[in-house]
Amino acid sequence: MPYTLPALPYDPADFTDFVSPNTFAFHHGKHLQAYIDGANKLVQGSNYEGKSLIDVVMTSSGPLFNQAAQAWNHEFYFNCLTPTPQAIPEKLASLLSANFDSVEGFKEKFAASAVGNFGSGWTWLMQTGPNKLKIFNTSNAGNPMVDGFNPLLTIDVWEHAYYLDYQNRRADYVKAFLDHVNWQFVASQLK
Ligand code: MN
């Protein structure tokens, strides 16, 4: 079965102060679609044909890894967002406080990592142990789950994620992102 474009779990028009529907249209409809098409093309006739996207991400390298991981990373990123600001579920809030001094401390460290992530890439909150959370930066299509960590939250810091609305102001995009995290989704990823 070929990989297909997942529908967004919300209406982009409901975001009034994050990124525009135009950004969603390009980011989801063009960029993510292109990664999915790229992954489909590269698995065809290879040993990876018929494998799930996550299996391909975990076991491939080179051009196929780049396309498959970008497809996986984007689907996860879009799931991390919500138009309506949400409270952080209690268990997740206490884990954030235990690992980063406070929820605000987490947001500051995550934002600083995302703003400082040089070039194109992703900034992640990963679960690295039962009660252990850690922030990672990856470049290009990188995902720390290939090193055995469990993804909880990610922000896309490729320029295509924000340039139409924020141009060079990545810090403003990151700040707005943190106001639109689907914390219910993030908490649901805890193992
Ligand atoms: Mn992107």
Short mmCIF file of C-alpha atoms and ligand atoms in Angstrom, two decimals:
data_model
loop_
_atom_site.label_atom_id
_atom_site.label_comp_id
_atom_site.label_asym_id
_atom_site.label_seq_id
_atom_site.Cartn_x
_atom_site.Cartn_y
_atom_site.Cartn_z
CA MET A 1 0.00 0.00 0.00
CA PRO A 2 1.44 3.39 -0.90
CA TYR A 3 1.79 6.00 1.80
CA THR A 4 -0.94 8.63 1.63
CA LEU A 5 -1.34 12.21 2.82
CA PRO A 6 -2.97 12.21 6.26
CA ALA A 7 -5.75 14.76 6.72
CA LEU A 8 -5.01 17.60 9.13
CA PRO A 9 -6.75 16.99 12.49
CA TYR A 10 -8.17 20.59 12.48
CA ASP A 11 -9.21 23.37 10.14
CA PRO A 12 -6.20 25.65 9.40
CA ALA A 13 -8.63 28.60 9.25
CA ASP A 14 -9.20 28.16 13.01
CA PHE A 15 -5.63 29.30 13.76
CA THR A 16 -5.85 33.07 14.09
CA ASP A 17 -2.40 33.79 15.52
CA PHE A 18 0.02 31.04 14.54
CA VAL A 19 0.61 30.58 10.80
CA SER A 20 -1.75 31.42 7.93
CA PRO A 21 -3.96 28.98 6.02
CA ASN A 22 -1.61 29.69 3.08
CA THR A 23 1.34 28.31 5.05
CA PHE A 24 -0.68 25.22 6.00
CA ALA A 25 -1.72 24.80 2.36
CA PHE A 26 1.90 24.77 1.16
CA HIS A 27 3.36 22.96 4.15
CA HIS A 28 0.80 20.16 4.29
CA GLY A 29 -0.47 20.08 0.71
CA LYS A 30 2.83 20.60 -1.12
CA HIS A 31 5.84 19.89 1.13
CA LEU A 32 4.44 16.90 3.04
CA GLN A 33 2.83 15.55 -0.14
CA ALA A 34 6.21 15.75 -1.90
CA TYR A 35 7.93 13.76 0.89
CA ILE A 36 5.19 11.12 0.76
CA ASP A 37 5.51 10.91 -3.03
CA GLY A 38 9.30 10.70 -2.67
CA ALA A 39 9.06 7.86 -0.13
CA ASN A 40 6.59 5.96 -2.34
CA LYS A 41 8.86 6.29 -5.34
CA LEU A 42 11.97 5.09 -3.48
CA VAL A 43 10.38 2.07 -1.73
CA GLN A 44 8.93 0.81 -4.99
CA GLY A 45 10.78 -2.36 -5.98
CA SER A 46 13.09 -2.14 -2.94
CA ASN A 47 13.35 -4.34 0.16
CA TYR A 48 11.25 -1.74 1.96
CA GLU A 49 8.17 -2.13 -0.22
CA GLY A 50 5.12 -2.89 1.97
CA LYS A 51 6.80 -1.79 5.20
CA SER A 52 5.16 0.80 7.44
CA LEU A 53 6.51 4.32 7.28
CA ILE A 54 7.90 4.10 10.81
CA ASP A 55 9.70 0.82 9.98
CA VAL A 56 11.29 2.51 6.98
CA VAL A 57 12.38 5.47 9.13
CA MET A 58 13.90 3.16 11.74
CA THR A 59 15.83 0.99 9.31
CA SER A 60 16.70 2.98 6.17
CA SER A 61 19.39 5.51 5.33
CA GLY A 62 20.27 7.99 2.62
CA PRO A 63 17.66 9.40 0.24
CA LEU A 64 14.91 6.97 1.37
CA PHE A 65 15.46 7.85 5.03
CA ASN A 66 15.28 11.55 4.16
CA GLN A 67 11.92 11.24 2.38
CA ALA A 68 10.35 8.77 4.84
CA ALA A 69 11.54 10.60 7.95
CA GLN A 70 10.36 13.93 6.58
CA ALA A 71 6.95 12.35 5.93
CA TRP A 72 6.81 10.88 9.46
CA ASN A 73 8.15 14.03 11.15
CA HIS A 74 5.59 16.25 9.42
CA GLU A 75 2.63 14.07 10.33
CA PHE A 76 3.82 14.11 13.96
CA TYR A 77 4.35 17.90 13.86
CA PHE A 78 0.84 18.57 12.53
CA ASN A 79 -0.56 16.33 15.29
CA CYS A 80 1.30 18.40 17.90
CA LEU A 81 -0.75 21.51 17.02
CA THR A 82 -4.16 22.80 18.06
CA PRO A 83 -5.94 26.08 17.23
CA THR A 84 -7.18 26.49 20.79
CA PRO A 85 -4.71 26.94 23.66
CA GLN A 86 -4.80 23.93 26.01
CA ALA A 87 -3.89 23.31 29.63
CA ILE A 88 -1.06 20.81 30.15
CA PRO A 89 -2.31 17.55 31.69
CA GLU A 90 -1.10 17.17 35.28
CA LYS A 91 1.19 14.17 34.77
CA LEU A 92 3.00 15.81 31.86
CA ALA A 93 3.24 19.14 33.69
CA SER A 94 4.88 17.47 36.69
CA LEU A 95 7.34 15.61 34.40
CA LEU A 96 8.24 18.88 32.67
CA SER A 97 8.80 20.52 36.06
CA ALA A 98 10.89 17.60 37.30
CA ASN A 99 13.12 17.67 34.21
CA PHE A 100 13.32 21.39 33.42
CA ASP A 101 12.70 23.07 36.82
CA SER A 102 9.25 24.32 35.77
CA VAL A 103 6.86 24.33 32.80
CA GLU A 104 8.07 27.84 31.97
CA GLY A 105 11.65 26.59 32.27
CA PHE A 106 10.85 23.88 29.72
CA LYS A 107 9.29 26.40 27.32
CA GLU A 108 12.32 28.69 27.59
CA LYS A 109 14.80 25.86 26.96
CA PHE A 110 12.75 24.40 24.12
CA ALA A 111 12.40 27.83 22.48
CA ALA A 112 16.12 28.56 22.87
CA SER A 113 16.98 25.20 21.24
CA ALA A 114 14.54 25.80 18.37
CA VAL A 115 15.77 29.33 17.74
CA GLY A 116 19.40 28.15 17.92
CA ASN A 117 18.95 25.08 15.69
CA PHE A 118 21.29 26.06 12.85
CA GLY A 119 19.88 25.72 9.35
CA SER A 120 16.99 23.37 8.53
CA GLY A 121 15.81 20.82 11.05
CA TRP A 122 13.60 19.91 13.97
CA THR A 123 13.59 20.50 17.71
CA TRP A 124 12.20 17.65 19.80
CA LEU A 125 11.00 16.84 23.28
CA MET A 126 11.85 13.16 23.72
CA GLN A 127 11.20 10.69 26.51
CA THR A 128 14.55 9.03 27.20
CA GLY A 129 13.52 7.00 30.27
CA PRO A 130 10.46 6.28 32.44
CA ASN A 131 10.46 9.79 33.98
CA LYS A 132 13.22 11.34 31.93
CA LEU A 133 12.57 13.98 29.26
CA LYS A 134 15.18 15.63 27.05
CA ILE A 135 15.30 18.28 24.32
CA PHE A 136 17.15 17.44 21.09
CA ASN A 137 17.94 19.35 17.92
CA THR A 138 18.23 17.44 14.67
CA SER A 139 19.23 18.66 11.22
CA ASN A 140 17.42 18.05 7.94
CA ALA A 141 15.23 14.90 8.35
CA GLY A 142 16.82 13.68 11.61
CA ASN A 143 14.67 12.13 14.34
CA PRO A 144 16.09 10.99 17.74
CA MET A 145 13.71 8.02 17.73
CA VAL A 146 16.27 6.18 15.58
CA ASP A 147 18.46 6.25 18.73
CA GLY A 148 15.72 4.56 20.76
CA PHE A 149 14.04 7.61 22.28
CA ASN A 150 10.29 8.25 22.34
CA PRO A 151 9.05 11.43 20.57
CA LEU A 152 6.60 13.60 22.52
CA LEU A 153 6.68 16.96 20.73
CA THR A 154 8.36 18.49 17.71
CA ILE A 155 8.63 21.84 15.97
CA ASP A 156 9.65 22.15 12.34
CA VAL A 157 12.25 24.90 12.00
CA TRP A 158 12.78 24.55 8.25
CA GLU A 159 12.13 28.01 6.78
CA HIS A 160 9.17 26.67 4.74
CA ALA A 161 7.34 26.15 8.07
CA TYR A 162 7.19 29.88 8.85
CA TYR A 163 8.77 32.08 6.20
CA LEU A 164 5.54 33.18 4.46
CA ASP A 165 4.26 34.60 7.76
CA TYR A 166 7.34 35.39 9.85
CA GLN A 167 10.16 35.78 7.29
CA ASN A 168 13.39 35.77 9.35
CA ARG A 169 11.62 36.03 12.73
CA ARG A 170 11.96 32.39 13.79
CA ALA A 171 11.71 33.32 17.47
CA ASP A 172 8.20 34.76 16.95
CA TYR A 173 7.12 31.56 15.14
CA VAL A 174 8.51 29.42 18.00
CA LYS A 175 6.71 31.53 20.61
CA ALA A 176 3.40 31.23 18.72
CA PHE A 177 3.98 27.48 18.31
CA LEU A 178 4.28 27.05 22.07
CA ASP A 179 0.88 28.75 22.46
CA HIS A 180 -0.67 26.18 20.10
CA VAL A 181 0.70 22.88 21.35
CA ASN A 182 -1.83 20.07 21.61
CA TRP A 183 -0.72 19.02 25.10
CA GLN A 184 -3.33 16.25 25.20
CA PHE A 185 -1.60 14.70 22.19
CA VAL A 186 1.86 15.19 23.72
CA ALA A 187 0.75 13.56 26.99
CA SER A 188 -0.82 10.68 25.08
CA GLN A 189 2.62 9.81 23.64
CA LEU A 190 4.15 9.13 27.10
CA LYS A 191 5.13 5.51 27.69
MN MN B 1 8.21 21.24 7.08
#
